[in-house]
Amino acid sequence: MSKDYDVLCVGGLVQDLLVQPIPRDLFDKDAVHVNSMKFNVGGDAANESTVMAKLGVKVILGTEAGDDETGRGLIRYMESQGVDCGNVVYRGAQRTNIVMVEEDGQRHFVVLAHKSRGFGEKEDFDYELLDHIRFISVGSIHIAKALDENLAEYFKAAQAKGVVTVADMVSNKGRQTLEDFKEIAKYTDYLIPSELEAQELTGETDPEKMADMLLTWGPKGVIIKLGAEGSFIKNAEGGCFVKAFPVKAIDTTGAGDNFAAGFVTALTHGWSFRQYAEFASAVGSLSTQTIGSTTGVENFEQVIAFMKKCGRCDMDV
Ligand SMILES: Nc1ncnc2c1ncn2[C@@H]1O[C@H](COP(=O)(O)OP(=O)(O)OP(=O)(O)O)[C@@H](O)[C@H]1O
Ligand SMILES: [Mg+2]
C-alpha cells in the first residue's frame, strides 16, 4: 500500500540567536561589537526533518511551536524547506536560545528554564497518522519530559501497524529511570545513541559490549555514533565499525541529527543495515564541512557522488 509520507519526524524546534565572536571578557565591557548576529532554526527534529527533505524524503514534522508570531514564522520556514508541518502543536511562547560563539568556535548556550514539557503529551500524538507513514524518527529520547512519558505507547502502536521506529537520544541527566528507557527501547527498531549515551545506559566501555546489551532490550539494530571515528553497528547478523568519511570538519553542530537523517533516508531505500550506516556516516561527515546544522547536505545525489568519490558506495543507485 502506498503511504502519504515516508517519515514522521518527532522532537524539538527552537529559535537560536547565534552571536559571534564573543570575547571571553564580555562581562568586563559595556559593549562588544560582533561580526554576526543572526536567528537560526534549530532543534533536533527541525534539523533532522530539514535534512531528510533535502534528501528527497517525504517527511512530516511532529513538534511544539510557540503559539505566537515567532512560532508560526518558524513553521512557515520549515514548510519552505519542504517539510510538512501537519503534526505541529502550537503552545505557549516560542523558545529562543542564545548561542554565544567564541573566536575559536566554542559555544555557550543561554537557555530559558521554562515550564513547557515539549512535544509528546498523549494528545500530541496523532494515532491516525500511523496509517499514513512508514517510519517514525525521534530526535532525542531524554530531551523532553512529555515525550519520555508517552513515547513507548506510541511506538508500540506504530510497530503494531508495521511502522518502523527509530530513535536518537541525549544523555539522561537523571530525567528517566533505566526501566522507563527500557520500555521505549522495547518498541524501538533502530536505536542511535552516541558512545557517551550508550556508555551511560550500559556501564560498558567497549562499543560491541554496549551494543550487545542494548540489543537485549529490544532494538533489532543498534548504531553507536563515535564522532570523527564513525560508528559501531550491530544487529542479529553481527557487528562492525563503519568509518566516518574524510572531511575537513569545521562545525560538528548537528552532526548527530544529520547522521540520523541519513540513516532514516537510507531505510526508506531498503538497503542493507551496513549500507544504512554508510550513507548515514556520509551525511554526518558532510554536515561538518560547513557552519550550521543543515547547510552541509544539499541533496541525495550530492551524498551518493561523495560516497562514490571516496570509493564507498556499493548500493544499487
Ligand atoms: N569530525 C568529524 N569528521 C568526520 N565525520 C564526523 C565528525 N564528527 C562527526 N562526524 C560524522 O557524524 C556522525 C555523528 O556525529 P557524532 O558521533 O558526533 O554524533 P552525536 O554524538 O550524536 O553528535 P551531536 O553532538 O550532534 O548530538 C559520526 O558518526 C560521523 O559519521
Ligand atoms: Mg547526539
mmCIF file of C-alpha atoms and ligand atoms in Angstrom:
data_model
loop_
_atom_site.group_PDB
_atom_site.id
_atom_site.type_symbol
_atom_site.label_atom_id
_atom_site.label_comp_id
_atom_site.label_asym_id
_atom_site.label_seq_id
_atom_site.Cartn_x
_atom_site.Cartn_y
_atom_site.Cartn_z
ATOM 1 C CA MET A 1 0.000 0.000 0.000
ATOM 2 C CA SER A 2 1.384 3.415 -0.826
ATOM 3 C CA LYS A 3 1.577 5.786 2.130
ATOM 4 C CA ASP A 4 1.176 9.560 2.173
ATOM 5 C CA TYR A 5 4.508 10.152 3.926
ATOM 6 C CA ASP A 6 7.759 8.266 4.314
ATOM 7 C CA VAL A 7 8.656 9.527 7.779
ATOM 8 C CA LEU A 8 7.142 11.220 10.813
ATOM 9 C CA CYS A 9 9.982 13.111 12.496
ATOM 10 C CA VAL A 10 9.267 13.901 16.154
ATOM 11 C CA GLY A 11 11.103 16.231 18.526
ATOM 12 C CA GLY A 12 12.247 19.756 19.146
ATOM 13 C CA LEU A 13 12.183 23.017 17.235
ATOM 14 C CA VAL A 14 13.843 26.122 18.647
ATOM 15 C CA GLN A 15 14.924 29.511 17.511
ATOM 16 C CA ASP A 16 18.630 30.136 18.081
ATOM 17 C CA LEU A 17 20.128 33.610 18.188
ATOM 18 C CA LEU A 18 23.713 32.990 17.120
ATOM 19 C CA VAL A 19 26.176 35.720 18.091
ATOM 20 C CA GLN A 20 29.863 35.665 17.189
ATOM 21 C CA PRO A 21 32.639 36.196 18.038
ATOM 22 C CA ILE A 22 32.128 36.788 21.745
ATOM 23 C CA PRO A 23 35.273 37.678 23.725
ATOM 24 C CA ARG A 24 35.989 35.856 26.994
ATOM 25 C CA ASP A 25 35.896 39.143 28.941
ATOM 26 C CA LEU A 26 32.381 40.005 27.745
ATOM 27 C CA PHE A 27 31.190 40.990 31.206
ATOM 28 C CA ASP A 28 34.102 43.340 31.842
ATOM 29 C CA LYS A 29 32.911 45.551 28.987
ATOM 30 C CA ASP A 30 29.911 47.809 28.488
ATOM 31 C CA ALA A 31 29.508 46.747 24.878
ATOM 32 C CA VAL A 32 31.144 44.376 22.440
ATOM 33 C CA HIS A 33 30.956 44.576 18.673
ATOM 34 C CA VAL A 34 30.372 41.303 16.887
ATOM 35 C CA ASN A 35 30.584 40.338 13.227
ATOM 36 C CA SER A 36 27.492 38.231 13.079
ATOM 37 C CA MET A 37 24.195 38.124 14.931
ATOM 38 C CA LYS A 38 21.504 36.056 13.316
ATOM 39 C CA PHE A 39 18.476 33.914 14.019
ATOM 40 C CA ASN A 40 18.653 30.253 13.042
ATOM 41 C CA VAL A 41 16.109 27.491 13.246
ATOM 42 C CA GLY A 42 17.423 24.677 15.418
ATOM 43 C CA GLY A 43 16.260 21.715 17.460
ATOM 44 C CA ASP A 44 16.774 18.023 16.797
ATOM 45 C CA ALA A 45 13.599 17.354 14.797
ATOM 46 C CA ALA A 46 13.842 20.652 12.900
ATOM 47 C CA ASN A 47 17.381 19.780 11.811
ATOM 48 C CA GLU A 48 16.634 16.155 11.067
ATOM 49 C CA SER A 49 13.471 16.803 9.068
ATOM 50 C CA THR A 50 15.101 19.597 7.045
ATOM 51 C CA VAL A 51 17.982 17.317 6.047
ATOM 52 C CA MET A 52 15.594 14.460 5.226
ATOM 53 C CA ALA A 53 13.544 16.771 2.997
ATOM 54 C CA LYS A 54 16.732 17.782 1.179
ATOM 55 C CA LEU A 55 17.488 14.092 0.680
ATOM 56 C CA GLY A 56 14.142 13.602 -1.031
ATOM 57 C CA VAL A 57 12.189 12.067 1.865
ATOM 58 C CA LYS A 58 8.503 12.910 2.268
ATOM 59 C CA VAL A 59 8.643 13.976 5.891
ATOM 60 C CA ILE A 60 6.016 15.242 8.316
ATOM 61 C CA LEU A 61 7.137 17.048 11.468
ATOM 62 C CA GLY A 62 5.737 16.371 14.944
ATOM 63 C CA THR A 63 6.840 19.204 17.181
ATOM 64 C CA GLU A 64 5.778 22.014 19.500
ATOM 65 C CA ALA A 65 5.987 25.612 18.293
ATOM 66 C CA GLY A 66 5.135 28.817 20.121
ATOM 67 C CA ASP A 67 1.531 29.925 19.843
ATOM 68 C CA ASP A 68 2.726 33.320 18.635
ATOM 69 C CA GLU A 69 4.044 35.073 15.539
ATOM 70 C CA THR A 70 7.584 33.771 16.086
ATOM 71 C CA GLY A 71 6.389 30.172 16.370
ATOM 72 C CA ARG A 72 4.212 30.479 13.288
ATOM 73 C CA GLY A 73 7.116 32.104 11.410
ATOM 74 C CA LEU A 74 9.376 29.149 12.243
ATOM 75 C CA ILE A 75 6.768 26.740 10.952
ATOM 76 C CA ARG A 76 6.386 28.726 7.710
ATOM 77 C CA TYR A 77 10.155 28.444 7.359
ATOM 78 C CA MET A 78 10.034 24.658 7.896
ATOM 79 C CA GLU A 79 7.345 24.379 5.236
ATOM 80 C CA SER A 80 9.509 26.375 2.836
ATOM 81 C CA GLN A 81 12.178 23.686 3.355
ATOM 82 C CA GLY A 82 9.810 21.002 2.082
ATOM 83 C CA VAL A 83 8.775 19.693 5.497
ATOM 84 C CA ASP A 84 5.065 19.018 6.038
ATOM 85 C CA CYS A 85 4.039 20.579 9.355
ATOM 86 C CA GLY A 86 0.759 18.702 9.788
ATOM 87 C CA ASN A 87 1.588 17.384 13.286
ATOM 88 C CA VAL A 88 2.679 20.686 14.861
ATOM 89 C CA VAL A 89 1.192 21.637 18.217
ATOM 90 C CA TYR A 90 1.124 25.384 18.999
ATOM 91 C CA ARG A 91 1.587 26.058 22.734
ATOM 92 C CA GLY A 92 2.935 28.876 24.911
ATOM 93 C CA ALA A 93 5.628 31.300 23.810
ATOM 94 C CA GLN A 94 8.231 30.318 21.226
ATOM 95 C CA ARG A 95 11.529 29.215 22.785
ATOM 96 C CA THR A 96 14.652 31.121 21.834
ATOM 97 C CA ASN A 97 18.188 30.088 22.824
ATOM 98 C CA ILE A 98 21.114 32.471 22.702
ATOM 99 C CA VAL A 99 24.221 30.796 21.346
ATOM 100 C CA MET A 100 27.407 32.741 22.048
ATOM 101 C CA VAL A 101 30.316 31.573 19.946
ATOM 102 C CA GLU A 102 33.915 32.353 20.907
ATOM 103 C CA GLU A 103 36.660 33.200 18.419
ATOM 104 C CA ASP A 104 37.851 29.560 18.455
ATOM 105 C CA GLY A 105 34.336 28.202 17.799
ATOM 106 C CA GLN A 106 33.491 27.198 21.396
ATOM 107 C CA ARG A 107 29.801 27.582 22.049
ATOM 108 C CA HIS A 108 27.969 28.745 25.165
ATOM 109 C CA PHE A 109 24.200 28.465 25.416
ATOM 110 C CA VAL A 110 21.741 30.649 27.293
ATOM 111 C CA VAL A 111 18.564 28.622 27.636
ATOM 112 C CA LEU A 112 15.323 29.710 29.237
ATOM 113 C CA ALA A 113 14.404 27.485 32.187
ATOM 114 C CA HIS A 114 10.790 27.245 31.214
ATOM 115 C CA LYS A 115 7.886 25.074 32.177
ATOM 116 C CA SER A 116 6.975 23.569 28.818
ATOM 117 C CA ARG A 117 7.162 19.785 28.735
ATOM 118 C CA GLY A 118 7.688 19.893 24.967
ATOM 119 C CA PHE A 119 6.016 17.858 22.245
ATOM 120 C CA GLY A 120 4.891 14.459 23.411
ATOM 121 C CA GLU A 121 1.791 14.860 25.571
ATOM 122 C CA LYS A 122 -0.656 11.991 24.971
ATOM 123 C CA GLU A 123 -2.897 14.216 22.852
ATOM 124 C CA ASP A 124 0.029 15.456 20.716
ATOM 125 C CA PHE A 125 0.412 12.041 19.112
ATOM 126 C CA ASP A 126 -1.763 11.527 16.067
ATOM 127 C CA TYR A 127 -2.648 7.818 16.059
ATOM 128 C CA GLU A 128 -4.459 8.067 12.719
ATOM 129 C CA LEU A 129 -1.239 9.271 11.141
ATOM 130 C CA LEU A 130 0.229 5.798 11.768
ATOM 131 C CA ASP A 131 -1.749 4.551 8.762
ATOM 132 C CA HIS A 132 -0.049 7.128 6.544
ATOM 133 C CA ILE A 133 3.653 6.766 7.406
ATOM 134 C CA ARG A 134 6.314 4.058 7.003
ATOM 135 C CA PHE A 135 8.846 5.229 9.600
ATOM 136 C CA ILE A 136 8.961 7.325 12.780
ATOM 137 C CA SER A 137 12.187 9.011 13.739
ATOM 138 C CA VAL A 138 12.512 10.575 17.175
ATOM 139 C CA GLY A 139 15.068 13.384 17.531
ATOM 140 C CA SER A 140 16.033 12.586 21.097
ATOM 141 C CA ILE A 141 14.834 10.355 23.894
ATOM 142 C CA HIS A 142 15.525 12.113 27.266
ATOM 143 C CA ILE A 143 15.188 15.660 25.951
ATOM 144 C CA ALA A 144 11.575 16.350 26.890
ATOM 145 C CA LYS A 145 9.526 15.014 29.790
ATOM 146 C CA ALA A 146 6.293 14.551 27.872
ATOM 147 C CA LEU A 147 7.995 12.600 25.104
ATOM 148 C CA ASP A 148 9.760 10.303 27.575
ATOM 149 C CA GLU A 149 6.471 9.533 29.294
ATOM 150 C CA ASN A 150 4.356 8.801 26.241
ATOM 151 C CA LEU A 151 6.685 7.615 23.501
ATOM 152 C CA ALA A 152 6.642 3.907 24.389
ATOM 153 C CA GLU A 153 2.890 3.743 23.887
ATOM 154 C CA TYR A 154 3.069 5.487 20.503
ATOM 155 C CA PHE A 155 5.986 3.348 19.315
ATOM 156 C CA LYS A 156 4.099 0.226 20.410
ATOM 157 C CA ALA A 157 1.032 1.264 18.398
ATOM 158 C CA ALA A 158 3.268 2.173 15.452
ATOM 159 C CA GLN A 159 5.001 -1.200 15.393
ATOM 160 C CA ALA A 160 1.638 -2.950 15.596
ATOM 161 C CA LYS A 161 0.785 -1.180 12.320
ATOM 162 C CA GLY A 162 4.081 -2.149 10.680
ATOM 163 C CA VAL A 163 5.679 1.289 11.093
ATOM 164 C CA VAL A 164 9.441 1.086 11.719
ATOM 165 C CA THR A 165 10.596 3.078 14.756
ATOM 166 C CA VAL A 166 13.948 4.867 15.073
ATOM 167 C CA ALA A 167 15.303 6.929 17.967
ATOM 168 C CA ASP A 168 18.343 9.041 18.666
ATOM 169 C CA MET A 169 18.873 10.266 22.219
ATOM 170 C CA VAL A 170 20.667 12.649 24.532
ATOM 171 C CA SER A 171 22.264 11.988 27.905
ATOM 172 C CA ASN A 172 19.719 11.070 30.583
ATOM 173 C CA LYS A 173 20.814 13.538 33.303
ATOM 174 C CA GLY A 174 18.511 11.781 35.752
ATOM 175 C CA ARG A 175 15.382 12.550 33.770
ATOM 176 C CA GLN A 176 14.191 8.987 33.449
ATOM 177 C CA THR A 177 14.799 5.664 35.137
ATOM 178 C CA LEU A 178 16.556 2.923 33.227
ATOM 179 C CA GLU A 179 13.369 0.862 33.446
ATOM 180 C CA ASP A 180 11.420 3.655 31.692
ATOM 181 C CA PHE A 181 14.082 3.842 28.999
ATOM 182 C CA LYS A 182 13.890 0.073 28.503
ATOM 183 C CA GLU A 183 10.147 0.397 27.962
ATOM 184 C CA ILE A 184 10.836 2.718 24.995
ATOM 185 C CA ALA A 185 13.738 0.560 23.750
ATOM 186 C CA LYS A 186 11.384 -2.443 23.681
ATOM 187 C CA TYR A 187 9.458 -0.808 20.830
ATOM 188 C CA THR A 188 12.411 0.854 19.059
ATOM 189 C CA ASP A 189 13.600 -0.902 15.899
ATOM 190 C CA TYR A 190 16.803 1.127 15.486
ATOM 191 C CA LEU A 191 18.497 2.940 18.372
ATOM 192 C CA ILE A 192 21.187 5.540 17.516
ATOM 193 C CA PRO A 193 22.950 6.672 20.735
ATOM 194 C CA SER A 194 26.334 8.351 20.882
ATOM 195 C CA GLU A 195 29.188 6.490 22.602
ATOM 196 C CA LEU A 196 28.716 8.529 25.770
ATOM 197 C CA GLU A 197 24.973 7.903 25.902
ATOM 198 C CA ALA A 198 25.413 4.163 25.274
ATOM 199 C CA GLN A 199 28.066 4.006 27.975
ATOM 200 C CA GLU A 200 25.811 5.820 30.418
ATOM 201 C CA LEU A 201 22.995 3.336 29.775
ATOM 202 C CA THR A 202 25.002 0.124 29.819
ATOM 203 C CA GLY A 203 28.004 0.854 32.036
ATOM 204 C CA GLU A 204 30.189 -0.705 29.318
ATOM 205 C CA THR A 205 33.140 0.983 27.628
ATOM 206 C CA ASP A 206 33.576 -1.267 24.590
ATOM 207 C CA PRO A 207 31.140 -0.353 21.769
ATOM 208 C CA GLU A 208 30.416 -4.001 20.952
ATOM 209 C CA LYS A 209 29.527 -4.785 24.574
ATOM 210 C CA MET A 210 27.337 -1.663 24.708
ATOM 211 C CA ALA A 211 25.570 -2.756 21.535
ATOM 212 C CA ASP A 212 25.121 -6.315 22.823
ATOM 213 C CA MET A 213 23.406 -5.106 25.975
ATOM 214 C CA LEU A 214 21.232 -2.566 24.143
ATOM 215 C CA LEU A 215 20.135 -5.279 21.694
ATOM 216 C CA THR A 216 18.841 -7.412 24.565
ATOM 217 C CA TRP A 217 16.419 -4.590 25.446
ATOM 218 C CA GLY A 218 14.542 -4.788 22.159
ATOM 219 C CA PRO A 219 16.053 -2.964 19.186
ATOM 220 C CA LYS A 220 16.802 -5.042 16.112
ATOM 221 C CA GLY A 221 19.682 -2.757 15.220
ATOM 222 C CA VAL A 222 21.957 -0.571 17.354
ATOM 223 C CA ILE A 223 24.136 2.162 15.894
ATOM 224 C CA ILE A 224 26.630 3.785 18.277
ATOM 225 C CA LYS A 225 27.959 7.105 16.987
ATOM 226 C CA LEU A 226 31.659 7.683 17.584
ATOM 227 C CA GLY A 227 32.214 11.227 16.276
ATOM 228 C CA ALA A 228 35.206 11.513 13.922
ATOM 229 C CA GLU A 229 35.726 7.741 14.314
ATOM 230 C CA GLY A 230 32.390 6.974 12.638
ATOM 231 C CA SER A 231 30.104 4.422 14.261
ATOM 232 C CA PHE A 232 29.782 0.864 15.511
ATOM 233 C CA ILE A 233 26.729 -1.014 14.302
ATOM 234 C CA LYS A 234 25.300 -4.337 15.362
ATOM 235 C CA ASN A 235 22.252 -6.455 14.653
ATOM 236 C CA ALA A 236 21.424 -10.176 14.864
ATOM 237 C CA GLU A 237 23.740 -10.884 11.944
ATOM 238 C CA GLY A 238 26.804 -9.324 13.560
ATOM 239 C CA GLY A 239 28.608 -6.074 14.158
ATOM 240 C CA CYS A 240 31.240 -3.869 12.554
ATOM 241 C CA PHE A 241 32.783 -0.428 12.636
ATOM 242 C CA VAL A 242 31.731 1.997 9.897
ATOM 243 C CA LYS A 243 34.272 4.758 9.407
ATOM 244 C CA ALA A 244 33.477 8.444 9.160
ATOM 245 C CA PHE A 245 34.221 9.993 5.772
ATOM 246 C CA PRO A 246 37.344 12.075 5.156
ATOM 247 C CA VAL A 247 36.370 15.734 5.504
ATOM 248 C CA LYS A 248 37.803 18.911 6.925
ATOM 249 C CA ALA A 249 35.370 19.351 9.814
ATOM 250 C CA ILE A 250 34.773 22.974 10.772
ATOM 251 C CA ASP A 251 31.473 22.761 12.684
ATOM 252 C CA THR A 252 30.147 19.499 14.119
ATOM 253 C CA THR A 253 26.924 21.048 15.475
ATOM 254 C CA GLY A 254 24.042 18.823 14.452
ATOM 255 C CA ALA A 255 26.283 16.037 13.100
ATOM 256 C CA GLY A 256 24.219 13.554 15.108
ATOM 257 C CA ASP A 257 20.948 14.907 13.673
ATOM 258 C CA ASN A 258 22.389 14.686 10.157
ATOM 259 C CA PHE A 259 23.572 11.128 10.786
ATOM 260 C CA ALA A 260 20.063 10.164 11.931
ATOM 261 C CA ALA A 261 18.510 11.910 8.906
ATOM 262 C CA GLY A 262 20.862 9.945 6.646
ATOM 263 C CA PHE A 263 20.101 6.681 8.418
ATOM 264 C CA VAL A 264 16.336 7.076 8.100
ATOM 265 C CA THR A 265 16.643 8.202 4.470
ATOM 266 C CA ALA A 266 18.636 5.035 3.790
ATOM 267 C CA LEU A 267 15.907 2.957 5.483
ATOM 268 C CA THR A 268 13.355 4.364 3.030
ATOM 269 C CA HIS A 269 15.523 2.954 0.216
ATOM 270 C CA GLY A 270 15.516 -0.534 1.742
ATOM 271 C CA TRP A 271 19.260 -1.219 1.518
ATOM 272 C CA SER A 272 21.279 -3.377 3.956
ATOM 273 C CA PHE A 273 21.955 -2.483 7.596
ATOM 274 C CA ARG A 274 25.617 -1.682 6.814
ATOM 275 C CA GLN A 275 24.604 0.452 3.837
ATOM 276 C CA TYR A 276 22.199 2.440 6.050
ATOM 277 C CA ALA A 277 25.144 3.256 8.326
ATOM 278 C CA GLU A 278 27.488 4.050 5.412
ATOM 279 C CA PHE A 279 25.007 6.532 3.966
ATOM 280 C CA ALA A 280 24.341 7.996 7.451
ATOM 281 C CA SER A 281 28.059 8.372 8.007
ATOM 282 C CA ALA A 282 28.479 10.199 4.694
ATOM 283 C CA VAL A 283 25.647 12.587 5.599
ATOM 284 C CA GLY A 284 27.046 13.141 9.111
ATOM 285 C CA SER A 285 30.544 13.821 7.810
ATOM 286 C CA LEU A 286 29.343 16.137 5.022
ATOM 287 C CA SER A 287 27.397 18.143 7.591
ATOM 288 C CA THR A 288 30.591 19.067 9.460
ATOM 289 C CA GLN A 289 32.161 20.819 6.469
ATOM 290 C CA THR A 290 30.059 23.974 6.750
ATOM 291 C CA ILE A 291 28.899 26.217 9.578
ATOM 292 C CA GLY A 292 25.339 25.468 10.648
ATOM 293 C CA SER A 293 23.385 22.289 11.267
ATOM 294 C CA THR A 294 21.547 21.945 7.981
ATOM 295 C CA THR A 295 23.832 23.564 5.429
ATOM 296 C CA GLY A 296 26.354 20.813 4.575
ATOM 297 C CA VAL A 297 23.963 18.477 2.836
ATOM 298 C CA GLU A 298 22.340 19.648 -0.395
ATOM 299 C CA ASN A 299 20.622 16.636 -1.882
ATOM 300 C CA PHE A 300 20.665 12.861 -2.339
ATOM 301 C CA GLU A 301 22.793 12.994 -5.499
ATOM 302 C CA GLN A 302 25.497 15.006 -3.680
ATOM 303 C CA VAL A 303 25.778 12.344 -0.966
ATOM 304 C CA ILE A 304 25.944 9.475 -3.461
ATOM 305 C CA ALA A 305 28.553 11.301 -5.578
ATOM 306 C CA PHE A 306 30.615 11.946 -2.419
ATOM 307 C CA MET A 307 30.406 8.264 -1.412
ATOM 308 C CA LYS A 308 31.434 7.176 -4.918
ATOM 309 C CA LYS A 309 34.351 9.598 -4.904
ATOM 310 C CA CYS A 310 35.501 8.005 -1.631
ATOM 311 C CA GLY A 311 35.093 4.510 -3.141
ATOM 312 C CA ARG A 312 32.432 3.643 -0.578
ATOM 313 C CA CYS A 313 29.173 3.282 -2.479
ATOM 314 C CA ASP A 314 28.024 -0.281 -3.125
ATOM 315 C CA MET A 315 24.312 0.483 -3.276
ATOM 316 C CA ASP A 316 22.423 -0.017 -6.490
ATOM 317 C CA VAL A 317 21.822 3.682 -7.200
HETATM 318 N N1 LIG B 1 35.000 15.411 12.990
HETATM 319 C C1 LIG B 1 34.288 14.622 12.161
HETATM 320 N N2 LIG B 1 34.803 14.205 10.975
HETATM 321 C C2 LIG B 1 34.103 13.405 10.154
HETATM 322 N N3 LIG B 1 32.866 12.955 10.422
HETATM 323 C C3 LIG B 1 32.300 13.319 11.587
HETATM 324 C C4 LIG B 1 32.975 14.183 12.519
HETATM 325 N N4 LIG B 1 32.163 14.387 13.580
HETATM 326 C C5 LIG B 1 31.020 13.686 13.306
HETATM 327 N N5 LIG B 1 31.105 13.047 12.131
HETATM 328 C C6 LIG B 1 30.087 12.174 11.498
HETATM 329 O O1 LIG B 1 28.825 12.452 12.077
HETATM 330 C C7 LIG B 1 28.367 11.302 12.812
HETATM 331 C C8 LIG B 1 27.619 11.730 14.044
HETATM 332 O O2 LIG B 1 28.440 12.539 14.860
HETATM 333 P P1 LIG B 1 28.590 12.287 16.422
HETATM 334 O O3 LIG B 1 29.114 10.920 16.641
HETATM 335 O O4 LIG B 1 29.364 13.436 16.945
HETATM 336 O O5 LIG B 1 27.062 12.320 16.882
HETATM 337 P P2 LIG B 1 26.447 12.824 18.262
HETATM 338 O O6 LIG B 1 27.369 12.443 19.367
HETATM 339 O O7 LIG B 1 25.061 12.386 18.319
HETATM 340 O O8 LIG B 1 26.555 14.386 17.995
HETATM 341 P P3 LIG B 1 25.626 15.585 18.450
HETATM 342 O O9 LIG B 1 26.563 16.433 19.261
HETATM 343 O O10 LIG B 1 25.233 16.207 17.158
HETATM 344 O O11 LIG B 1 24.488 15.015 19.240
HETATM 345 C C9 LIG B 1 29.598 10.460 13.068
HETATM 346 O O12 LIG B 1 29.231 9.100 13.243
HETATM 347 C C10 LIG B 1 30.391 10.707 11.805
HETATM 348 O O13 LIG B 1 29.905 9.901 10.738
HETATM 349 MG MG MG B 2 23.593 13.285 19.550
#
